[in-house]
Short mmCIF file of the C-alpha atoms (twelve columns), coordinates in Angstrom:
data_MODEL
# 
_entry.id   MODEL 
# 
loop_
_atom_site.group_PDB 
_atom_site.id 
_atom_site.type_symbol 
_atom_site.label_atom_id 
_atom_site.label_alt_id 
_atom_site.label_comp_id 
_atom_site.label_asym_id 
_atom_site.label_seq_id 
_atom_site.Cartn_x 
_atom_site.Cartn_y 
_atom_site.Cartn_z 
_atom_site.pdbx_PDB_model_num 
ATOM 1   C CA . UNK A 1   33.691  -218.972 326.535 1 
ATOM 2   C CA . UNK A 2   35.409  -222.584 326.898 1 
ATOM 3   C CA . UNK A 3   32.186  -224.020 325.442 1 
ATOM 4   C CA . UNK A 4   32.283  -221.932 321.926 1 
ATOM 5   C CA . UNK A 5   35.353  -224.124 320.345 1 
ATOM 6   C CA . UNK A 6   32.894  -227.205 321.460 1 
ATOM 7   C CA . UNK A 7   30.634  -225.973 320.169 1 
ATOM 8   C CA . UNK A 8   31.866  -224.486 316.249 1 
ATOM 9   C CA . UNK A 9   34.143  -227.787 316.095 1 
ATOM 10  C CA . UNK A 10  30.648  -230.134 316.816 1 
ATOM 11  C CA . UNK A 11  28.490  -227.917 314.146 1 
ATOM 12  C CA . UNK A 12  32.007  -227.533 311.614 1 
ATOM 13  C CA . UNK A 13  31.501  -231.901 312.138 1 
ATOM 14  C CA . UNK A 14  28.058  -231.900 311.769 1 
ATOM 15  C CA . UNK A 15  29.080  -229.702 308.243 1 
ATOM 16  C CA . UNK A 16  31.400  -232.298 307.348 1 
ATOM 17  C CA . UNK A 17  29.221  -235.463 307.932 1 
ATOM 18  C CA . UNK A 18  26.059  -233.954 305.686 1 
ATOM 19  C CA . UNK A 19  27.749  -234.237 302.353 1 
ATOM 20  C CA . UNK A 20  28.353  -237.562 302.628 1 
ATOM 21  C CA . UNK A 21  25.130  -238.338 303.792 1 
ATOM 22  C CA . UNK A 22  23.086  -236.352 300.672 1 
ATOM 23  C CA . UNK A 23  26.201  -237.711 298.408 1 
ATOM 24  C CA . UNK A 24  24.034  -240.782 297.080 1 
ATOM 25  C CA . UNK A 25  20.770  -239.413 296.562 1 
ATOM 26  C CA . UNK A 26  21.989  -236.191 294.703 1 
ATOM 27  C CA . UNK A 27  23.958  -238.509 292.489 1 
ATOM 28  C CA . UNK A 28  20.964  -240.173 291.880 1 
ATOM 29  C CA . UNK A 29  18.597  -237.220 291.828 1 
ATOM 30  C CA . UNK A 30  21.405  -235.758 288.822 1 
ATOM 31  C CA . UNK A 31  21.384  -239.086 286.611 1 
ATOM 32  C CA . UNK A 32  17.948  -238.917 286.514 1 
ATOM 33  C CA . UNK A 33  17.873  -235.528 285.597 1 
ATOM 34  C CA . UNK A 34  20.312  -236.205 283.112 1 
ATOM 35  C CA . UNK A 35  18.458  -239.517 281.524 1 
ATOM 36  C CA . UNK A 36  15.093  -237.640 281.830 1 
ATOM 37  C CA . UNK A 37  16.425  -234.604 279.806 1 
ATOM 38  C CA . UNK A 38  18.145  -237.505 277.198 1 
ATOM 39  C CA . UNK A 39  14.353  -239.387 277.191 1 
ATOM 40  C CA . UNK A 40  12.569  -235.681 276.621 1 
ATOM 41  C CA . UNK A 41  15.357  -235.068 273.460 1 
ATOM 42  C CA . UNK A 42  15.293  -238.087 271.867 1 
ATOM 43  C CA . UNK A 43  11.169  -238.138 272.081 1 
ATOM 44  C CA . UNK A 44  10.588  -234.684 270.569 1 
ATOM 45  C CA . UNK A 45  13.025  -236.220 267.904 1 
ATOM 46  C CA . UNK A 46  10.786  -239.018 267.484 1 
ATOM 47  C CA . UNK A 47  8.100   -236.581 267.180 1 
ATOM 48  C CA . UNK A 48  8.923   -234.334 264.992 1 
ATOM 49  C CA . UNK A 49  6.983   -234.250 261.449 1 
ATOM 50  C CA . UNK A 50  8.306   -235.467 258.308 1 
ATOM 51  C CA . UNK A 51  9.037   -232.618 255.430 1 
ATOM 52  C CA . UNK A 52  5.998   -232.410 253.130 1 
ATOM 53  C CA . UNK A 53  7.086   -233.565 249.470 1 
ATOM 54  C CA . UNK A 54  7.390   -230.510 247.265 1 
ATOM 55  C CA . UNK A 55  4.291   -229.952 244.932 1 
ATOM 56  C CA . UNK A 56  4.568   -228.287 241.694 1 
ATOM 57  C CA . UNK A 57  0.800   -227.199 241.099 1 
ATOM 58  C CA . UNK A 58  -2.493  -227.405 243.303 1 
ATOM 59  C CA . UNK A 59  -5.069  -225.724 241.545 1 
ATOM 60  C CA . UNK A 60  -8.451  -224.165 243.941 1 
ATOM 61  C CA . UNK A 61  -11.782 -224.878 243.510 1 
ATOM 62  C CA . UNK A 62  -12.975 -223.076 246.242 1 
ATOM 63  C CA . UNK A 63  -15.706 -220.822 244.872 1 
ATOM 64  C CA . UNK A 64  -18.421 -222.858 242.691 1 
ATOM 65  C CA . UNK A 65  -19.307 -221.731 239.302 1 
ATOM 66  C CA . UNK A 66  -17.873 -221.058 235.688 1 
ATOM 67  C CA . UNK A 67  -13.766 -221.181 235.951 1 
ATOM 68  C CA . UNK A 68  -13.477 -221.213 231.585 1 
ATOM 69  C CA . UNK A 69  -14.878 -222.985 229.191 1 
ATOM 70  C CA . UNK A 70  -13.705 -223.146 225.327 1 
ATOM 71  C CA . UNK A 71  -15.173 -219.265 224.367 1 
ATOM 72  C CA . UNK A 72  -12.279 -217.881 227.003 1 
ATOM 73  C CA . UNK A 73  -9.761  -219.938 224.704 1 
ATOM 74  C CA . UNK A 74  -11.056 -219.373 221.096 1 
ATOM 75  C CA . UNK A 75  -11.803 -215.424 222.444 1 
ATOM 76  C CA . UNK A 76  -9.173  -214.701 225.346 1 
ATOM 77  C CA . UNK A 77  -9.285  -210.689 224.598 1 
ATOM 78  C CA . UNK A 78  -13.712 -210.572 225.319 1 
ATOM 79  C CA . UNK A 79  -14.546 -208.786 227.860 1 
ATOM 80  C CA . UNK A 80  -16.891 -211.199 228.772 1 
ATOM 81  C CA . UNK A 81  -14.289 -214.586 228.465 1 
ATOM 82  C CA . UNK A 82  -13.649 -216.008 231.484 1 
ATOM 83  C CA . UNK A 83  -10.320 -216.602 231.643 1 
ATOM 84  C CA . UNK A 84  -8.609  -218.738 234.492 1 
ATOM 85  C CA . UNK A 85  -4.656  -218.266 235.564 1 
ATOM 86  C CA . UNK A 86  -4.128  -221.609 236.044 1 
ATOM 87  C CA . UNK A 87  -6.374  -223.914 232.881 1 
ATOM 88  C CA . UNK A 88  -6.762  -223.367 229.297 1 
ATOM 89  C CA . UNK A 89  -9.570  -225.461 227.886 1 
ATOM 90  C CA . UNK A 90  -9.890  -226.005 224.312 1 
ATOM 91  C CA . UNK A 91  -12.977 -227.845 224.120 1 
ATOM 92  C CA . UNK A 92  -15.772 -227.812 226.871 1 
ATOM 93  C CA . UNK A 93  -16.006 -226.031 229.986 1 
ATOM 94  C CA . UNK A 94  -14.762 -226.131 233.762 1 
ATOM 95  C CA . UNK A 95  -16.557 -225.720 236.563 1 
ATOM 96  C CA . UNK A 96  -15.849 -225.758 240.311 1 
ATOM 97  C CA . UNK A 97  -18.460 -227.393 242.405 1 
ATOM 98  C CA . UNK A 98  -17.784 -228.283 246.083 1 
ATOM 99  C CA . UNK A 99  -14.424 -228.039 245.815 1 
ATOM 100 C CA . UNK A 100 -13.818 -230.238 242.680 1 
ATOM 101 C CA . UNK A 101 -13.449 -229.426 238.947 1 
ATOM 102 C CA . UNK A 102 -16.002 -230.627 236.843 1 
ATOM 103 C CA . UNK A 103 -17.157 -231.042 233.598 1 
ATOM 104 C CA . UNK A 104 -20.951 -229.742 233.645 1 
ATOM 105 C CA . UNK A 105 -23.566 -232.367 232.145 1 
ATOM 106 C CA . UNK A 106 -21.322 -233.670 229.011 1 
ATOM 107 C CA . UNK A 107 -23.370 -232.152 225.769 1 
ATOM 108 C CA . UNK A 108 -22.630 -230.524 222.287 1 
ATOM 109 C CA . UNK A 109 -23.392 -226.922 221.678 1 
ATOM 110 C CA . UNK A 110 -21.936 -223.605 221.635 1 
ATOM 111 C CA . UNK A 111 -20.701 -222.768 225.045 1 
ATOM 112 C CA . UNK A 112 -20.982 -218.715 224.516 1 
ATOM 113 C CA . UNK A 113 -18.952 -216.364 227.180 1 
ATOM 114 C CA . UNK A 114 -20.416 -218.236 230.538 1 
ATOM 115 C CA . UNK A 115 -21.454 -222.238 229.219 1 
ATOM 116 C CA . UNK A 116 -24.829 -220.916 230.331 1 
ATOM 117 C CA . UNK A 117 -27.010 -222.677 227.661 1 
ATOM 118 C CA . UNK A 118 -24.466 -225.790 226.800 1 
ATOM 119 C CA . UNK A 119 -21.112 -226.893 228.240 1 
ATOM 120 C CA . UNK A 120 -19.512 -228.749 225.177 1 
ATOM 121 C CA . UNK A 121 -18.271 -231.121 227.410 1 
ATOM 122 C CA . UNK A 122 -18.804 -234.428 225.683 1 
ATOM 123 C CA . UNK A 123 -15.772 -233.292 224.219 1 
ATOM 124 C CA . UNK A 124 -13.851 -232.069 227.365 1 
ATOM 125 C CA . UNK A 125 -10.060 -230.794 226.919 1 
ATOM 126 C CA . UNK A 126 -7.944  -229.261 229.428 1 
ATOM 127 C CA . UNK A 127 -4.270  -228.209 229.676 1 
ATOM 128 C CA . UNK A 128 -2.411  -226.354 232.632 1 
ATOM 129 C CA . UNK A 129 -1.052  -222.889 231.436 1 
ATOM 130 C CA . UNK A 130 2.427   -223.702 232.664 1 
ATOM 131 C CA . UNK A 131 4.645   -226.258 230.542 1 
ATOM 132 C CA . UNK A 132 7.618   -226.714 232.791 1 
ATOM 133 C CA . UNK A 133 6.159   -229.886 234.019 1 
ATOM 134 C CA . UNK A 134 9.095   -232.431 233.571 1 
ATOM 135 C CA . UNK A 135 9.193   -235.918 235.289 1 
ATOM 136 C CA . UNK A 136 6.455   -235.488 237.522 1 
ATOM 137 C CA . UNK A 137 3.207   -236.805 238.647 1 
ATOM 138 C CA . UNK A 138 0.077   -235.799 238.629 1 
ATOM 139 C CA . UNK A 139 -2.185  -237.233 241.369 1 
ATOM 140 C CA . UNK A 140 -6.132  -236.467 242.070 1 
ATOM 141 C CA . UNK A 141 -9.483  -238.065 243.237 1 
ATOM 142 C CA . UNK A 142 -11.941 -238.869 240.009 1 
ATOM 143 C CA . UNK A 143 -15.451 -239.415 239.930 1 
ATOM 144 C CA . UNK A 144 -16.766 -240.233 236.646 1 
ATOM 145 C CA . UNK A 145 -20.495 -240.844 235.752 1 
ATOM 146 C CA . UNK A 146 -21.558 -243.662 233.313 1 
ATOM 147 C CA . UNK A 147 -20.764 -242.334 229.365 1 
ATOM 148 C CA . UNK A 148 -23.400 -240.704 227.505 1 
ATOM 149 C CA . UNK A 149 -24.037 -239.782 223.544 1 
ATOM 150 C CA . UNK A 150 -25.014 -236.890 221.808 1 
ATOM 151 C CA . UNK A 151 -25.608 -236.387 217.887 1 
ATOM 152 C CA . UNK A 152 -22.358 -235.253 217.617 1 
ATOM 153 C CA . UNK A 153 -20.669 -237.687 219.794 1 
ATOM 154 C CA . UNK A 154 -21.691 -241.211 219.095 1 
ATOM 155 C CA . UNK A 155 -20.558 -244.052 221.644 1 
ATOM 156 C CA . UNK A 156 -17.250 -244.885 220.733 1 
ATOM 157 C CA . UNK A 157 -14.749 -247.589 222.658 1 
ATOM 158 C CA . UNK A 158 -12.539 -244.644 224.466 1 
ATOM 159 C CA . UNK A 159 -15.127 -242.456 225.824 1 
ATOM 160 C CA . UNK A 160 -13.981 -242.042 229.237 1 
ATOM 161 C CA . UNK A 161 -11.607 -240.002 231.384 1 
ATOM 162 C CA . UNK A 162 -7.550  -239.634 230.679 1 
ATOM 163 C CA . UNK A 163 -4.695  -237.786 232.015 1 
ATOM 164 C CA . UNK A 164 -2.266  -235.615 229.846 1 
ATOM 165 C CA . UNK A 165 1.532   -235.464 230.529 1 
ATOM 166 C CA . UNK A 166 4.205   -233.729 228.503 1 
ATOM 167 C CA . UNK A 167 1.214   -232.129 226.803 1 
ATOM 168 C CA . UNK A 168 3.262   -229.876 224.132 1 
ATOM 169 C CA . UNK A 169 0.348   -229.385 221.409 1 
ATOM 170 C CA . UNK A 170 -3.024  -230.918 221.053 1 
ATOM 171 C CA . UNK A 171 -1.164  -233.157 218.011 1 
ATOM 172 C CA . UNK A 172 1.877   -234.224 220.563 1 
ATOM 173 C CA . UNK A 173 1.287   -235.724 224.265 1 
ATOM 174 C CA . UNK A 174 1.107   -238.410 226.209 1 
ATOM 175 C CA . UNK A 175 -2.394  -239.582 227.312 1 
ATOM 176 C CA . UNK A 176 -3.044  -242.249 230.106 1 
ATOM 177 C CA . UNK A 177 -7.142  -243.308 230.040 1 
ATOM 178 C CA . UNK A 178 -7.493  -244.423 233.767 1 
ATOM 179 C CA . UNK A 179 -11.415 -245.159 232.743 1 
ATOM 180 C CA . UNK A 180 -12.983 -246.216 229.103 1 
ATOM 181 C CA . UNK A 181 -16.559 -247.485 227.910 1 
ATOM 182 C CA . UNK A 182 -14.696 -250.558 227.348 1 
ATOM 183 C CA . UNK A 183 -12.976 -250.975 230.188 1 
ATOM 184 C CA . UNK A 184 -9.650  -251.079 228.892 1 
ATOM 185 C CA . UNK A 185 -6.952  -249.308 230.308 1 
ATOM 186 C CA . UNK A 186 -4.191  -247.401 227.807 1 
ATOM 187 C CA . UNK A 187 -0.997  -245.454 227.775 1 
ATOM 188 C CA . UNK A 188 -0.676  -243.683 224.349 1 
ATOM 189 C CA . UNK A 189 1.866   -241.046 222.458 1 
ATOM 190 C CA . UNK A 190 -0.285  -238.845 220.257 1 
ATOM 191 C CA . UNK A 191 1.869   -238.120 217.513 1 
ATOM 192 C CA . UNK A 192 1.167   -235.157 214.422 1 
ATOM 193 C CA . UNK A 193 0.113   -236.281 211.087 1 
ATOM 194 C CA . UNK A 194 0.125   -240.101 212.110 1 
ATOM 195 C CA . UNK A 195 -3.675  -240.284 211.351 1 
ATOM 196 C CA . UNK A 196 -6.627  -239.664 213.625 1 
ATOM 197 C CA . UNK A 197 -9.489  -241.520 215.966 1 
ATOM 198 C CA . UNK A 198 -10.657 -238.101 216.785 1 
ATOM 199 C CA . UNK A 199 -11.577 -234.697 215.411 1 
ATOM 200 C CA . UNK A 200 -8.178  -233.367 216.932 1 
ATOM 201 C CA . UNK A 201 -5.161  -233.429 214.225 1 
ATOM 202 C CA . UNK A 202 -2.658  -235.906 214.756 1 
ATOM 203 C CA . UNK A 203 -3.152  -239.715 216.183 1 
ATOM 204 C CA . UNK A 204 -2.445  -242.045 219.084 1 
ATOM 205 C CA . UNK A 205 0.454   -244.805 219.187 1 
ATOM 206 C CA . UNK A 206 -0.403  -247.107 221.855 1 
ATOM 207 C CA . UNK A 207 2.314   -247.715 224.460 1 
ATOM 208 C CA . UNK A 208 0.594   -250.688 226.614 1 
ATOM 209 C CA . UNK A 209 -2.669  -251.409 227.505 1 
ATOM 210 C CA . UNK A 210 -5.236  -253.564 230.274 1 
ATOM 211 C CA . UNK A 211 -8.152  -253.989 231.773 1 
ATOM 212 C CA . UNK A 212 -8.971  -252.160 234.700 1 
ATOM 213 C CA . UNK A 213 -12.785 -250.976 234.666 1 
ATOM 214 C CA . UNK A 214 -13.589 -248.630 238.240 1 
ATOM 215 C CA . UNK A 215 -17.027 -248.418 239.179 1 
ATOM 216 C CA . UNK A 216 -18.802 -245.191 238.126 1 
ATOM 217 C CA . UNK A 217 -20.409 -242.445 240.251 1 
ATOM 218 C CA . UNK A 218 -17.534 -243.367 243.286 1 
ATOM 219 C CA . UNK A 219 -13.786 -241.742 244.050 1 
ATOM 220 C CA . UNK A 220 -11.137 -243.530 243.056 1 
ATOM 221 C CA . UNK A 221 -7.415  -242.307 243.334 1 
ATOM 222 C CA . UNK A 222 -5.373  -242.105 240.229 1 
ATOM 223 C CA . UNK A 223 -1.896  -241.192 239.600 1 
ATOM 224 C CA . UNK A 224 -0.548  -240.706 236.342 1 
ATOM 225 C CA . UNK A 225 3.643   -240.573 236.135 1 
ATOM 226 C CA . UNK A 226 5.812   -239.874 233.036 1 
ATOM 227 C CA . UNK A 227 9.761   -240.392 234.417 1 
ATOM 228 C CA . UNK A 228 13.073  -240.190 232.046 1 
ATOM 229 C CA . UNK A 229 15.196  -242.650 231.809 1 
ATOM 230 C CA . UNK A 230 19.112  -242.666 231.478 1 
ATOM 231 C CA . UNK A 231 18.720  -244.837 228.116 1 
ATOM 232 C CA . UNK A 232 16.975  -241.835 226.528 1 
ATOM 233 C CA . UNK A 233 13.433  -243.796 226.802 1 
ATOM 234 C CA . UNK A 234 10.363  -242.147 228.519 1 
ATOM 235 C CA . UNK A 235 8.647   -244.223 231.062 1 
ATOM 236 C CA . UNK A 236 4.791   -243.942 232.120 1 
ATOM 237 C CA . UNK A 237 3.106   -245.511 234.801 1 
ATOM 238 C CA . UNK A 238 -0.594  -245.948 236.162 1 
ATOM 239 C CA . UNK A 239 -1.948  -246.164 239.889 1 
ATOM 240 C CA . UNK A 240 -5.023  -246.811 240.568 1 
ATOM 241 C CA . UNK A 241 -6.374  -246.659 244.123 1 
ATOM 242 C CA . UNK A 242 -2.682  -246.900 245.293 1 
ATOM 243 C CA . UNK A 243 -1.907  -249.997 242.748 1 
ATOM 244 C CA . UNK A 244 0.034   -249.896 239.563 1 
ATOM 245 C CA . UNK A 245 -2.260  -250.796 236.834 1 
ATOM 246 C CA . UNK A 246 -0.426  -250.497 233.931 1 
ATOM 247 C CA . UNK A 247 3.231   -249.125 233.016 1 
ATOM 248 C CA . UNK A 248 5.060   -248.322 229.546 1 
ATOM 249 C CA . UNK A 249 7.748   -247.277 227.800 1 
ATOM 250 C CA . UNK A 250 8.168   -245.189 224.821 1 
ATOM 251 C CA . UNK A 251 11.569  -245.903 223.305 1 
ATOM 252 C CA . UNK A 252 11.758  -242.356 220.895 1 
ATOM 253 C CA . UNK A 253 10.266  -239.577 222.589 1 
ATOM 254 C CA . UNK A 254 12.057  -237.794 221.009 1 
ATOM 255 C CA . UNK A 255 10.382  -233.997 221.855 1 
ATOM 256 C CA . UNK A 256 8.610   -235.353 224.622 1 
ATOM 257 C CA . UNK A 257 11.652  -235.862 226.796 1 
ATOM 258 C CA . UNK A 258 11.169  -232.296 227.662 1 
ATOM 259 C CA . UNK A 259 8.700   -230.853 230.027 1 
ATOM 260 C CA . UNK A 260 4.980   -229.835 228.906 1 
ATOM 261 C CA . UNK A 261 1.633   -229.387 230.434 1 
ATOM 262 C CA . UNK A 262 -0.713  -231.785 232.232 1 
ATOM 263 C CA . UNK A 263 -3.927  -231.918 231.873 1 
ATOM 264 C CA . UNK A 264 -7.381  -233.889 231.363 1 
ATOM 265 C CA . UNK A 265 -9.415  -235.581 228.438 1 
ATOM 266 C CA . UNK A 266 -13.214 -236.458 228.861 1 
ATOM 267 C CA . UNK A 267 -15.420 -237.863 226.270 1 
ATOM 268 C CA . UNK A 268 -18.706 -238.191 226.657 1 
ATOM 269 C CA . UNK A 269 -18.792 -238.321 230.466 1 
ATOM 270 C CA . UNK A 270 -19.385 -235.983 233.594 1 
ATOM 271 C CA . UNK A 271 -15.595 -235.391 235.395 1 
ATOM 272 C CA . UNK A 272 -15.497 -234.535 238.914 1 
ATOM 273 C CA . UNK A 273 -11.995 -233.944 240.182 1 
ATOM 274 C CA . UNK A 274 -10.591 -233.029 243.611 1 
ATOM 275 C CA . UNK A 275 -7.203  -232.253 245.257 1 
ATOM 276 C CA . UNK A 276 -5.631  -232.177 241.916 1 
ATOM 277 C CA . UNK A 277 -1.644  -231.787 242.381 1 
ATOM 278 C CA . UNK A 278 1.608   -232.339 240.583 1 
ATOM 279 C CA . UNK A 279 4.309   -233.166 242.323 1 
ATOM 280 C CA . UNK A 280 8.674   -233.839 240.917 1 
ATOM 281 C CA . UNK A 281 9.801   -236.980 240.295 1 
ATOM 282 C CA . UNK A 282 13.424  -236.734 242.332 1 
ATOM 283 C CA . UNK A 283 14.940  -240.056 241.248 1 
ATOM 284 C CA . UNK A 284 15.024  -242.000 238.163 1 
ATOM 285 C CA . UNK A 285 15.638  -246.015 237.671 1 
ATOM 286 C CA . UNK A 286 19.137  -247.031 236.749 1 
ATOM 287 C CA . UNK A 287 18.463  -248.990 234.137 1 
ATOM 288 C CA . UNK A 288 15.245  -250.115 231.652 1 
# 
């Protein structure tokens, strides 16, 4: 019995002295906890993805064949018109084809219900059914093949490919030709009644113009912009394989400070495009 005090006041000691022993290391043991759990929080910040910009339109092209040609526009209530939710084409026909658009073998001739016989595409036209496209841009991969002639189609300096912005009317748009027989790169207003180079009404003002010839039968990326700016002017803009080619300014837009279609122009060439998308415009420049 006289040993138990001993005994409870050595192992009540021995209870006492452990703390401080294991004092240091849990310390340690905690701020490394606590630095490990900072590392871990501020690495899943640094890994965490960027928000994906907001695009307007990204058309499919996922099953090949016959998406509408100019029948489907000049007959939308045949039974047989193939009529697409998303294009209207006025002259020519679309097709899908591995996952691009394309224009078919450019020719002249009737395209009937399903562009069977002849695609009309040496004269290719094509406008988005929605016209709420504002200051935007429309980006996509091209491919165009080497210009052609037919007997209704002669070779003329703009055959080529272009991009349509503000599109309000065949007679009033902005067109941007990223690719011409000459070489020459262009940013135009077509205007009504202010004459004609083609058999469309209306004419084309030009805005600026370059040279910038891409190789044909290859991808190139082009981006096509139209932006408004506070001084009432429109500004348009050109990128070509991630370089600005060629900018302008129209000064009196007048109608075409309001949103339109977009589309594409081909004469007399074969148009493959791919991963077609518009996308806003969220800032404008502060001053001309």
């Amino acid at each position: 019995m006289s040993d138990e005090p001993t005994r409870r006041g050595s192992l009540r000691s021995k209870r006492r002295r452990l703390p401080r022993r294991t004092l240091v290391y849990a310390l340690l043991l905690a701020t490394a906890a606590v630095i490990g759990t900072g590392t871990a929080l501020f690495m899943k910040v640094d890994e965490e993805e960027p928000p994906k910009p907001t695009v307007l339109f990204e058309p499919s092209f996922a099953k090949d064949g016959l998406v509408t040609n100019a029948f489907a526009f000049l007959h939308p209530s045949n039974p047989h018109a193939r009529l697409s939710p998303d294009w209207i084409t006025t002259s020519g026909s679309l097709f899908a084809k591995d996952g691009a658009g394309w224009t078919g073998v450019p020719d002249a001739g009737d395209t009937g219900p399903d562009s069977a016989r002849h695609t009309d595409s040496a004269v290719f036209r094509l406008a988005t059914r929605r016209r709420d496209f504002g200051p935007a841009t429309v980006s996509m991969w091209v491919r165009l093949e080497p210009p052609v002639t037919t007997p209704r189609t002669p070779a003329r300096d703009w055959d080529g490919g272009h991009v349509w912005l503000r599109y309000h009317s065949p007679e009033e748009l902005y067109g941007i030709s990223f690719r011409r027989r000459d070489g020459v790169v262009v940013i135009k207003r077509k205007i009504p009644g202010f004459g004609s180079e083609d058999e469309d009404n209306g004419g084309y003002a030009t805005l600026a113009e370059g040279k910038r010839a891409i190789s044909y039968g290859t991808w190139h990326y082009v981006t096509a912009s139209a932006v408004n700016l506070p001084s009432g002017s429109v500004l348009l803009r050109l990128d070509i394989d991630g370089k600005t080619v060629l900018t302008g300014q129209d000064p009196t837009p007048g109608p075409l400070r309001r949103p339109g279609a977009v589309g594409l122009r081909a004469d007399n060439t074969e148009l493959f495009f791919r991963d077609f998308r518009v996308m806003p415009v969220h800032s404008t420049p502060t001053s001309d």
